[in-house]
Coordinates of C-alpha atoms and ligand atoms in Angstrom, one line a residue:
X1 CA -197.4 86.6 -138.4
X2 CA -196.8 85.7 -134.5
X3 CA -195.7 88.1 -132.4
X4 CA -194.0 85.7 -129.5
X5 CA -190.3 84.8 -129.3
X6 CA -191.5 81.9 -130.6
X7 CA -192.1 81.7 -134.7
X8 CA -194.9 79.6 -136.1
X9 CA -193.7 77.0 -138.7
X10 CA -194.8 79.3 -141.6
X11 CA -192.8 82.3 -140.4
X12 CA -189.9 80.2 -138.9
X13 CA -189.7 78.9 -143.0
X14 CA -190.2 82.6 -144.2
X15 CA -187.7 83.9 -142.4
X16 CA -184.9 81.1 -143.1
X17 CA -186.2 81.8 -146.8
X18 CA -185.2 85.5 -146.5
X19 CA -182.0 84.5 -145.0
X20 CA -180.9 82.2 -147.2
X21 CA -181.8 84.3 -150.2
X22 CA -179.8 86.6 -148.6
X23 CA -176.6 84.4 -147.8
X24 CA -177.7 83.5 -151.4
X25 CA -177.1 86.3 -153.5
X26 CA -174.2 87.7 -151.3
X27 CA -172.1 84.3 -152.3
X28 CA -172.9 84.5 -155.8
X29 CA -171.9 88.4 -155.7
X30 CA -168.8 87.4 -154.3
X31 CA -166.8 87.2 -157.4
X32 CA -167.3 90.7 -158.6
X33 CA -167.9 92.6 -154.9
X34 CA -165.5 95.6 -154.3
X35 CA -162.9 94.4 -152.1
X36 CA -163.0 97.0 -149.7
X37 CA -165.9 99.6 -148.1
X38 CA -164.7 99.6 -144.3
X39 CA -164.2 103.2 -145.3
X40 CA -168.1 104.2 -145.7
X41 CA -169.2 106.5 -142.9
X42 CA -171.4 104.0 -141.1
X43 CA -175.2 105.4 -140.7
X44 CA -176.6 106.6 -137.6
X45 CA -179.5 104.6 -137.7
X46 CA -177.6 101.4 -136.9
X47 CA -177.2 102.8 -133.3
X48 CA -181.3 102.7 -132.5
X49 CA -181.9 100.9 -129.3
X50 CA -184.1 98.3 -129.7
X51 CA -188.0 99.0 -129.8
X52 CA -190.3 98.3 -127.2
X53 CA -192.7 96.2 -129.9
X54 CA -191.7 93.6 -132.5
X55 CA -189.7 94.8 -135.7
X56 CA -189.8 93.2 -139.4
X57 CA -187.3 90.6 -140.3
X58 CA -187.1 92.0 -143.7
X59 CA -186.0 95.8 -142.7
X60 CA -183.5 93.7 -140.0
X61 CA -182.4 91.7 -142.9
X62 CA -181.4 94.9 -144.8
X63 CA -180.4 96.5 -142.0
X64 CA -177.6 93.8 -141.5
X65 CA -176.7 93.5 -145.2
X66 CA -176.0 97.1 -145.5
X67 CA -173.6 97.3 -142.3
X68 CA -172.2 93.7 -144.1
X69 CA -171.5 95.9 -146.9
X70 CA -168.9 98.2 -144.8
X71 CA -166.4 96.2 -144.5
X72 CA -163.2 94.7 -146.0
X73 CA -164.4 91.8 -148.0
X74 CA -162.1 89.1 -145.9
X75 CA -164.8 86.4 -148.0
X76 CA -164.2 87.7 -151.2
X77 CA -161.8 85.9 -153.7
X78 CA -159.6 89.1 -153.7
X79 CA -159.0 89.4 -149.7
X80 CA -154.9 88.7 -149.3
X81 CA -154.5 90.5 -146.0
X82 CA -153.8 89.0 -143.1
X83 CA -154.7 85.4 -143.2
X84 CA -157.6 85.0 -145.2
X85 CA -159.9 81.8 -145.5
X86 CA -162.9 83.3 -147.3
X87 CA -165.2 81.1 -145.1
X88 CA -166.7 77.7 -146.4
X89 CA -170.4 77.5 -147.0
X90 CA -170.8 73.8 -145.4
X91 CA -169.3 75.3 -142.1
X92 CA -171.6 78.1 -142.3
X93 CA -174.4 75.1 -142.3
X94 CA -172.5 73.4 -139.9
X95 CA -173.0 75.9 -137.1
X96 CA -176.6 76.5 -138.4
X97 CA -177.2 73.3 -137.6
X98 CA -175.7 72.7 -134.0
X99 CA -176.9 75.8 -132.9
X100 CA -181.0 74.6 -133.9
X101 CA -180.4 71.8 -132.0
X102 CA -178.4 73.4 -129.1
X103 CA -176.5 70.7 -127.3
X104 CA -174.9 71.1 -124.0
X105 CA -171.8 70.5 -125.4
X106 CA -169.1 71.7 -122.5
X107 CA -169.8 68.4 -120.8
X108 CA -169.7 65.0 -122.6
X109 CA -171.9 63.2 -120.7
X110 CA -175.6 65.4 -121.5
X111 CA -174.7 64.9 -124.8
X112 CA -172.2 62.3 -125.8
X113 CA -172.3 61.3 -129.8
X114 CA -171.5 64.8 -130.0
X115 CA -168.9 64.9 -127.7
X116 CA -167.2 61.6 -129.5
X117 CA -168.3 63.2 -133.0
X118 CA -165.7 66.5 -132.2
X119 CA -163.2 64.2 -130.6
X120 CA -163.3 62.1 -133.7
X121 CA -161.9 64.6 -135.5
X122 CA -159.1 66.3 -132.8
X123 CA -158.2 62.6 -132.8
X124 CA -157.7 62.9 -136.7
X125 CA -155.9 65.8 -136.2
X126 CA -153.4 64.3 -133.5
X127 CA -152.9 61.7 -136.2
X128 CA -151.8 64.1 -139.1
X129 CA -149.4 65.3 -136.6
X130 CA -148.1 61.7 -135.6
X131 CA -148.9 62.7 -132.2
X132 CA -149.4 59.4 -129.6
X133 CA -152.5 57.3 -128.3
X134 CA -152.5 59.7 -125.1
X135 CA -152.6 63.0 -127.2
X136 CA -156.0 64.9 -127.5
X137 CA -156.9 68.9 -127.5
X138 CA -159.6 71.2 -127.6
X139 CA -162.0 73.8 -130.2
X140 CA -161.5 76.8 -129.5
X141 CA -162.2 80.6 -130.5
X142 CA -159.0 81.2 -132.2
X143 CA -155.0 80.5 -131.8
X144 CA -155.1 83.4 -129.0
X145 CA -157.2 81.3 -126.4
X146 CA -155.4 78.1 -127.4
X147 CA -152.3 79.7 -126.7
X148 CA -153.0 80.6 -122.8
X149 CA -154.3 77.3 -122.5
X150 CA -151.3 75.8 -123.7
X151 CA -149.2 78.2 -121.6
X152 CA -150.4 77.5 -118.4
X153 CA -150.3 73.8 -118.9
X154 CA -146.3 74.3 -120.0
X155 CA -146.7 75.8 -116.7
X156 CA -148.4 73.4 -114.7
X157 CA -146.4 70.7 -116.0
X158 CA -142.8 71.8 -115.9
X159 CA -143.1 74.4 -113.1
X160 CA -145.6 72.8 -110.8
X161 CA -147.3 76.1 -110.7
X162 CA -146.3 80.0 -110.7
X163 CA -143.1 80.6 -110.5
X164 CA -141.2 84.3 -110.8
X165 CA -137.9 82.1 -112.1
X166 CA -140.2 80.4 -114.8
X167 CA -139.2 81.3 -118.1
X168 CA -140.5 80.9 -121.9
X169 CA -138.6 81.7 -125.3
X170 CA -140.2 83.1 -128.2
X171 CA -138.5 85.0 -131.0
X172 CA -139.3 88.7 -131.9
X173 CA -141.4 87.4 -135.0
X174 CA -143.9 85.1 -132.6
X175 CA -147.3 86.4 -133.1
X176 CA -147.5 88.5 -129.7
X177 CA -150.7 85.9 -128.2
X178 CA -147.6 84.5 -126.6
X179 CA -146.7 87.1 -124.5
X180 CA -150.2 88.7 -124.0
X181 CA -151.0 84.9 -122.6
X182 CA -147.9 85.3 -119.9
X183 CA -149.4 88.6 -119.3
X184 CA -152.8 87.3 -118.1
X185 CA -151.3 84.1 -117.0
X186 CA -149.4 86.6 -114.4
X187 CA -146.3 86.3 -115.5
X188 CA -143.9 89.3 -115.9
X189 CA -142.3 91.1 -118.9
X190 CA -139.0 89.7 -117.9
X191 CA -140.3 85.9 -118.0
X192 CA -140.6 86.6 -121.5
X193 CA -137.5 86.5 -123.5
X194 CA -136.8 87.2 -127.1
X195 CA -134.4 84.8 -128.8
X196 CA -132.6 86.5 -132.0
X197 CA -133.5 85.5 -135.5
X198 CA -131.6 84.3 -138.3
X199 CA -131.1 86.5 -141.6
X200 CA -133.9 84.2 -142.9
X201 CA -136.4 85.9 -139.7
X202 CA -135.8 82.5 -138.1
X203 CA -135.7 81.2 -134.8
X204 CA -131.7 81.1 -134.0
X205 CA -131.2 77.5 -132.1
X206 CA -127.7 78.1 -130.9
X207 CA -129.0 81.6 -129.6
X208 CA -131.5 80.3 -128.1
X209 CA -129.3 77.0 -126.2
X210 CA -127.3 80.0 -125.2
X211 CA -129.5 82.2 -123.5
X212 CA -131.3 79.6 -122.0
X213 CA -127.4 78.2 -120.6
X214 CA -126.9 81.8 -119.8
X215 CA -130.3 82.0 -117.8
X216 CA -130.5 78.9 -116.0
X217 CA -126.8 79.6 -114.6
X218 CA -128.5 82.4 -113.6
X219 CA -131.2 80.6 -111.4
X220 CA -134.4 81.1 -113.9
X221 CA -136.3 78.1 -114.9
X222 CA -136.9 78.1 -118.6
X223 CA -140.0 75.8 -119.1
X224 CA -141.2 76.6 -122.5
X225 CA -139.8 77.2 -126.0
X226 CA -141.9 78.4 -128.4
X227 CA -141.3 78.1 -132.2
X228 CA -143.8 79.3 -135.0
X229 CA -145.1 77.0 -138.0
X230 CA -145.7 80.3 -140.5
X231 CA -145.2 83.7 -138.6
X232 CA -147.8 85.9 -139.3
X233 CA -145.9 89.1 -141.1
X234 CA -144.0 87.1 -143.5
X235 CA -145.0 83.2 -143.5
X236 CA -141.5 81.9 -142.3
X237 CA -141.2 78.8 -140.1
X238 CA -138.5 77.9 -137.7
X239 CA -136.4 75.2 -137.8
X240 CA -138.8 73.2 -135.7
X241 CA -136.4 69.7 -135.6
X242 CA -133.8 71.6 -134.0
X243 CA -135.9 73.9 -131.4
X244 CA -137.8 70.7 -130.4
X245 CA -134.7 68.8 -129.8
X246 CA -133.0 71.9 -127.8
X247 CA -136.1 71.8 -125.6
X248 CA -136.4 68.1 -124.9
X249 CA -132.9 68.4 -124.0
X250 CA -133.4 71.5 -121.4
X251 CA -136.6 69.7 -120.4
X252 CA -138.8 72.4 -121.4
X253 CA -142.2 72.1 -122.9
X254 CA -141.9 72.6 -127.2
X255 CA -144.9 74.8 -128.2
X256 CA -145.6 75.4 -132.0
X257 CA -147.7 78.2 -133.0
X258 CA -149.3 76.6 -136.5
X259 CA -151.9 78.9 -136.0
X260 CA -151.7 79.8 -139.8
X261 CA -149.3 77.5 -141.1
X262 CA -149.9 74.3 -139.1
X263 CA -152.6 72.8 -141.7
X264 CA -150.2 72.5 -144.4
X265 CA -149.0 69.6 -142.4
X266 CA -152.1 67.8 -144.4
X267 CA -149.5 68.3 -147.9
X268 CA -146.5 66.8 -148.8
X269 CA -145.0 69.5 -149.3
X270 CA -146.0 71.3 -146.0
X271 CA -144.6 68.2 -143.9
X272 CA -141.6 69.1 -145.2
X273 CA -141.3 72.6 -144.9
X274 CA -143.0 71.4 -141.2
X275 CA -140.4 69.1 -140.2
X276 CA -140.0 68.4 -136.7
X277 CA -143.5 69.6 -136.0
X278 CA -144.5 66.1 -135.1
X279 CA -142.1 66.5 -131.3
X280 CA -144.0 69.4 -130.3
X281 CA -145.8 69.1 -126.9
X282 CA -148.6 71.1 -128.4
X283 CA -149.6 72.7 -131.6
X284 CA -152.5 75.3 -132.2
X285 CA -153.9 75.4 -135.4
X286 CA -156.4 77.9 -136.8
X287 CA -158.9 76.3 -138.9
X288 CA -160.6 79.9 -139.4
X289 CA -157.4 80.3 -141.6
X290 CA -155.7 77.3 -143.0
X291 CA -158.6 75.1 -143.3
X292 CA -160.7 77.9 -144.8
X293 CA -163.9 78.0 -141.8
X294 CA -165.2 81.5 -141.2
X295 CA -163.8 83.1 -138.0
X296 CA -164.2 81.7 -134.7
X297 CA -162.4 78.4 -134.7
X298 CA -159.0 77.7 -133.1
X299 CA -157.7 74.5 -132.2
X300 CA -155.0 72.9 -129.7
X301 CA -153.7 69.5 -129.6
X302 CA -151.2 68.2 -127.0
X303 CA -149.3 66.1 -126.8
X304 CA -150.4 64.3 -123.7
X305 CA -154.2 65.1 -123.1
X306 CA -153.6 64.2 -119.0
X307 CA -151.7 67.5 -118.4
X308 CA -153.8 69.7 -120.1
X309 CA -156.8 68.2 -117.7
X310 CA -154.8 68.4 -115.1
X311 CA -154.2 71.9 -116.0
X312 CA -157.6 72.4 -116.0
X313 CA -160.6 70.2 -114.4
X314 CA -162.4 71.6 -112.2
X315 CA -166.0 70.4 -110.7
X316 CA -169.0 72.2 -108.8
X317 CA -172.1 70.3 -106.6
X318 CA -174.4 71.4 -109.6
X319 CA -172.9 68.8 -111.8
X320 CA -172.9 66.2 -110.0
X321 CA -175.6 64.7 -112.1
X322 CA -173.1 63.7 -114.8
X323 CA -170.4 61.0 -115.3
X324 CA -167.3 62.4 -115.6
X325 CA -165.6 59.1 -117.3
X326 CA -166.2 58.8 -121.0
X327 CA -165.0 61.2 -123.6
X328 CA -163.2 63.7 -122.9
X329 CA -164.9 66.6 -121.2
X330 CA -164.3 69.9 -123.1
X331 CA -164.6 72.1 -120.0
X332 CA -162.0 70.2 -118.3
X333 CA -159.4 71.1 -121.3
X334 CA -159.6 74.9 -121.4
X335 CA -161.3 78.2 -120.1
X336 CA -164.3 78.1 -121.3
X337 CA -167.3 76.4 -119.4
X338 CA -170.7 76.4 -121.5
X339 CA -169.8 76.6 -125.6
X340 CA -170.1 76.4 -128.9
X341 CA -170.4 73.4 -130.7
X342 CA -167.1 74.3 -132.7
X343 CA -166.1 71.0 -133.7
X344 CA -169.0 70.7 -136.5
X345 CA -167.7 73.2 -137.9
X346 CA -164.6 71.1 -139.1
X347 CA -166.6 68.0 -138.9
X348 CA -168.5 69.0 -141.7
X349 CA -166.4 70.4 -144.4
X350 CA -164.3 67.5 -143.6
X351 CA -167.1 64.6 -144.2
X352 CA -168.6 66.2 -147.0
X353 CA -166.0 67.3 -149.4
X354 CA -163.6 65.0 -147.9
X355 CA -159.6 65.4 -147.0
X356 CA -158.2 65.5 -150.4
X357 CA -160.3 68.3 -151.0
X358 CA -158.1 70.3 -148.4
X359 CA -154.9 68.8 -149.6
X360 CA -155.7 70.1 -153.1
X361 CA -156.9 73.2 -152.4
X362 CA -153.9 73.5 -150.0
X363 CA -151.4 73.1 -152.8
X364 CA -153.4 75.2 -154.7
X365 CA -152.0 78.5 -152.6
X366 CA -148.7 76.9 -152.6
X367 CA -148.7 77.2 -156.0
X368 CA -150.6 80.4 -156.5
X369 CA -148.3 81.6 -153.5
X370 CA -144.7 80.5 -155.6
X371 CA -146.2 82.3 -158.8
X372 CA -146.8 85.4 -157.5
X373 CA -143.4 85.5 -155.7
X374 CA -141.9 84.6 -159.0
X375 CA -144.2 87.2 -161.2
X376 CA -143.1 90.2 -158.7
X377 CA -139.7 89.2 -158.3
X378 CA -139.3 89.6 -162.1
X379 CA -141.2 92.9 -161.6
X380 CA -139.8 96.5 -162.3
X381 CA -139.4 98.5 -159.6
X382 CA -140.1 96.2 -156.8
X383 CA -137.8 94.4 -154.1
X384 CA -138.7 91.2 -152.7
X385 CA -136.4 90.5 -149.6
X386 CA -137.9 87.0 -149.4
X387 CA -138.4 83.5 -150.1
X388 CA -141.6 82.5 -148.8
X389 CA -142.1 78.7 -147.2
X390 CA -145.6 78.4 -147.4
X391 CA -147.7 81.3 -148.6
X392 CA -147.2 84.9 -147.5
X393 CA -145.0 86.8 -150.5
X394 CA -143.6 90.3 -148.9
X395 CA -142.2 93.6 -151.3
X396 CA -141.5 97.0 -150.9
X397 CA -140.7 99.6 -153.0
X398 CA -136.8 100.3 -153.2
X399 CA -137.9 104.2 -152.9
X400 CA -138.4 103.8 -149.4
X401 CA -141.2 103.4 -146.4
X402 CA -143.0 106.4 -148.0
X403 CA -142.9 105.2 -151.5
X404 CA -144.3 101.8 -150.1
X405 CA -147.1 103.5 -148.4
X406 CA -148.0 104.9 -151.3
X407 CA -148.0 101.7 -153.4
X408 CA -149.7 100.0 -151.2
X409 CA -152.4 103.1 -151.3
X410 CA -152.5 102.6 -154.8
X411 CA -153.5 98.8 -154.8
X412 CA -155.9 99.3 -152.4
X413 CA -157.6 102.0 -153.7
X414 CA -158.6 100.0 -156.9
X415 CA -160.9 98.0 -154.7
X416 CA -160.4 95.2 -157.0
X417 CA -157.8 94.0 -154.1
X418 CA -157.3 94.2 -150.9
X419 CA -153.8 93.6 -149.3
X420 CA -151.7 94.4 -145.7
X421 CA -148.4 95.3 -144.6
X422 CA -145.9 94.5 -142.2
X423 CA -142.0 95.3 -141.4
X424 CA -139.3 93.5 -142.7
X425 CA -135.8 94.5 -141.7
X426 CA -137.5 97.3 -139.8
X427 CA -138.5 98.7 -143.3
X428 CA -142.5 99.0 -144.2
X429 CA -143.3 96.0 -146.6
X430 CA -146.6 95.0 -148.4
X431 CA -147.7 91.3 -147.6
X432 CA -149.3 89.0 -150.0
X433 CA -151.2 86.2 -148.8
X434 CA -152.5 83.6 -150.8
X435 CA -155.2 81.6 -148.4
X436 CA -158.9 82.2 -149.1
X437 CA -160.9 78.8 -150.5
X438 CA -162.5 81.5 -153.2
X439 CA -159.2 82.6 -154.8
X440 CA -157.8 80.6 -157.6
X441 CA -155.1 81.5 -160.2
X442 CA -157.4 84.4 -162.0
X443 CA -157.4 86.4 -158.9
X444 CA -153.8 86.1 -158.3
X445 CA -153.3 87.3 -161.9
X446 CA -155.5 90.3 -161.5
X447 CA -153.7 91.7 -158.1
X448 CA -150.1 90.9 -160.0
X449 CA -151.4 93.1 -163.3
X450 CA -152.8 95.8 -160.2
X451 CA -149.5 95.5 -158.4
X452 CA -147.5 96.2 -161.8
X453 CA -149.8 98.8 -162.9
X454 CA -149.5 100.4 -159.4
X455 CA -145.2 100.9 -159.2
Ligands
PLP1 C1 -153.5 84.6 -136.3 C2 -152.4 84.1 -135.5 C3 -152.5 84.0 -134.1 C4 -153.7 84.4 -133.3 O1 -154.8 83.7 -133.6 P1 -156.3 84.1 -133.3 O2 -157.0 83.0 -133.9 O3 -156.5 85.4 -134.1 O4 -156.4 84.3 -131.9 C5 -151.4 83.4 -133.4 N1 -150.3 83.0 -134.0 C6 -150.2 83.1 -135.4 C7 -148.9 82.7 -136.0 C8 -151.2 83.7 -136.1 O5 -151.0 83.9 -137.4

């Protein structure tokens, strides 16, 4: 055994071996895990400081499994809270690999078949979205950072800059990155307004022309709309044809939050449901939801790559070393300086089951999705307020907030399932999400037969 920071090749294997086992075994356990243990004390001796001398990778191994093991199981095949992907064992690979090899990666130029390699695929992205030869984007850590990065373009490019008049639109169901962005983007509470919503929780277009009419008479300068592709409580998408064509009128920048619902754009049927998607002047995506990747990666694409450089290059003497002329330099896009190699971790997946394998599994919720809206609205006892577009399905008890509580308690508590809540019509509501990779129509049946067994 060597005692350095550096591993001889016969512990360097031994180790991986462990690991994988590991990784192994939890996989396979998937399937059957309890769905839930985030409710474990956790142990005291996960606080140690680290020792002065070298430990054992085995009792570190165990160590991490058995904190792994408190948690919500967000990979198992029984995880519909929030938005879940379960987490696709090729991506896990994927950043496995790029991290061994550690590229420089927030430049192009030290290491640039990796910098094309990722922009290969935010230029098939733009594609799928029908965005133009000019368009391009940026990895990220989720739809949050994406968001402030597309914000402060909007900003750059419609405002010139700051600017206490400068105004954006989202609607009360936006995920609330939006406003948190403004916030550290400097702008005030008033800069962000809330459009009303329709009975269906979506964006209101004539409310929205009005306010903005109301608001420019009033000498604000509304530069950005925002609509959502799949809000995050209940799944809904705004009528993103019309709030495209409002802003392209008012000369505001269009942002669409597809954050969860954006890679349904990949289906037929999600183009449809996604109309108008195409006009946006950017879109975040999260492929650590939609496209199934374990957390950590976000992506933007804009529609003209120029502004959000413009919005963001910025140089120092120490890099003077490198070209700054051939593919497009990931530090000059966003935040972030030095990174992660993020885009093999869509790269991957993508090469080696290939698109169609996304498109299926895709329709696959949409399906799994439609049944279990059908299978509870034909339950006893239940209320289903509504119609979902893609693949969130919300109910409630008729008892009331209490009684829904409870239910949800109930389902919960079997820890065969593991679900979330929400409001709806400012009345506490369960939320179904059909998303994970790992669950197929078995799974769905089981939570159904727990819901019904729970009323
Ligand atoms: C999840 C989500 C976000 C935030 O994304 P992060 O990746 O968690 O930063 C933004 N918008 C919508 C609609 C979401 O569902």
């Amino acid at each position: 055994m060597s005692r350095g920071m550096e591993p001889d090749g016969q512990t360097r294997r031994a180790w991986t071996a462990a690991a994988t086992a590991f990784v192994e075994d939890f996989v396979a356990g998937l399937a059957d895990a309890p769905a839930s243990g985030h409710d474990a004390p956790v142990p005291a001796g996960l606080l140690a400081p680290p020792p002065d001398g070298p430990g054992e990778f085995g009792d570190l191994l165990a160590r991490f499994g058995d904190a792994a093991s408190r948690a919500i199981e967000c990979a198992g095949p029984r995880y519909f809270a929030y938005f879940p992907a379960g987490g696709l064992y090729s991506s896990v690979l994927a950043e496995f690999l790029s991290q061994a090899v550690n590229r420089y990666t927030g430049m192009a130029a030290p290491a640039p078949a990796f910098a094309a390699l990722e922009h290969s695929v935010v230029r098939w992205l733009c594609d799928v979205f029908e965005l133009p030869a000019g368009a391009g984007g940026l990895f990220t850590s989720g739809a949050s950072i994406a968001t402030l990065a597309a914000l402060h373009a909007a900003r750059e490019d419609r405002l010139g800059g700051p600017d206490p008049r400068g105004t954006l639109y989202v609607t009360e169901q936006a995920h609330y990155c939006v406003a948190k962005a403004a916030r550290i983007a400097g702008l005030t509470a008033g800069q962000v307004r809330t459009v009303p919503v329709d009975a269906a929780l979506r964006l209101d277009v004539d409310a929205a022309a009005a306010l903005i009419a109301r608001d420019r008479a009033a000498g604000r300068r509304p530069f950005l709309l925002v609509g959502t592709a799949g809000t995050t409580s209940t799944g809904t998408v705004d009528p993103l044809a019309d709030a495209g064509e409002l802003a392209r009128r008012e000369d505001m920048w269009f942002h669409v939050d597809g954050a969860y619902g954006g890679a349904f754009q990949l289906t037929a049927r999600g183009r449809e449901v996604l109309t108008g998607i195409t006009g946006a002047d950017s879109i975040t995506l999260d492929p650590h939801k939609s496209m199934f990747l374990p957390f950590g990666t976000g992506v933007l694409l804009v529609r003209d790559q120029a502004l959000l450089r413009a919005a963001h290059a910025a140089t120092g003497d120490f890099l003077q070393d490198f070209e700054r002329d051939g593919w497009p330099d990931p530090a000059d896009l966003g935040p972030e300086l030095t990174r992660g190699y993020r885009g093999l971790r869509l790269w991957l997946p993508l090469h080696l089951h290939g698109v169609d394998a996304f498109r299926r599994a895709l329709d696959e919720k949409l399906d799994l999705a439609a049944h279990a809206h059908q299978a509870l609205t034909a339950a006893e006892g239940l209320a289903v307020p509504l119609t979902p577009d893609l693949t969130v399905t919300v109910f409630r008890s008729p008892a009331g907030d209490a009684a829904t509580e409870r239910l949800l308690s109930r389902i919960n508590g079997t820890r065969r399932a593991y679900l979330s809540s929400t409001r709806v019509d400012g009345r506490h509501t369960i939320r179904l999400c059909v998303l994970s990779v790992r669950t197929h129509k078995a799974h769905v049946d089981e939570v159904l037969e727990i819901i019904r067994h729970a009323v």
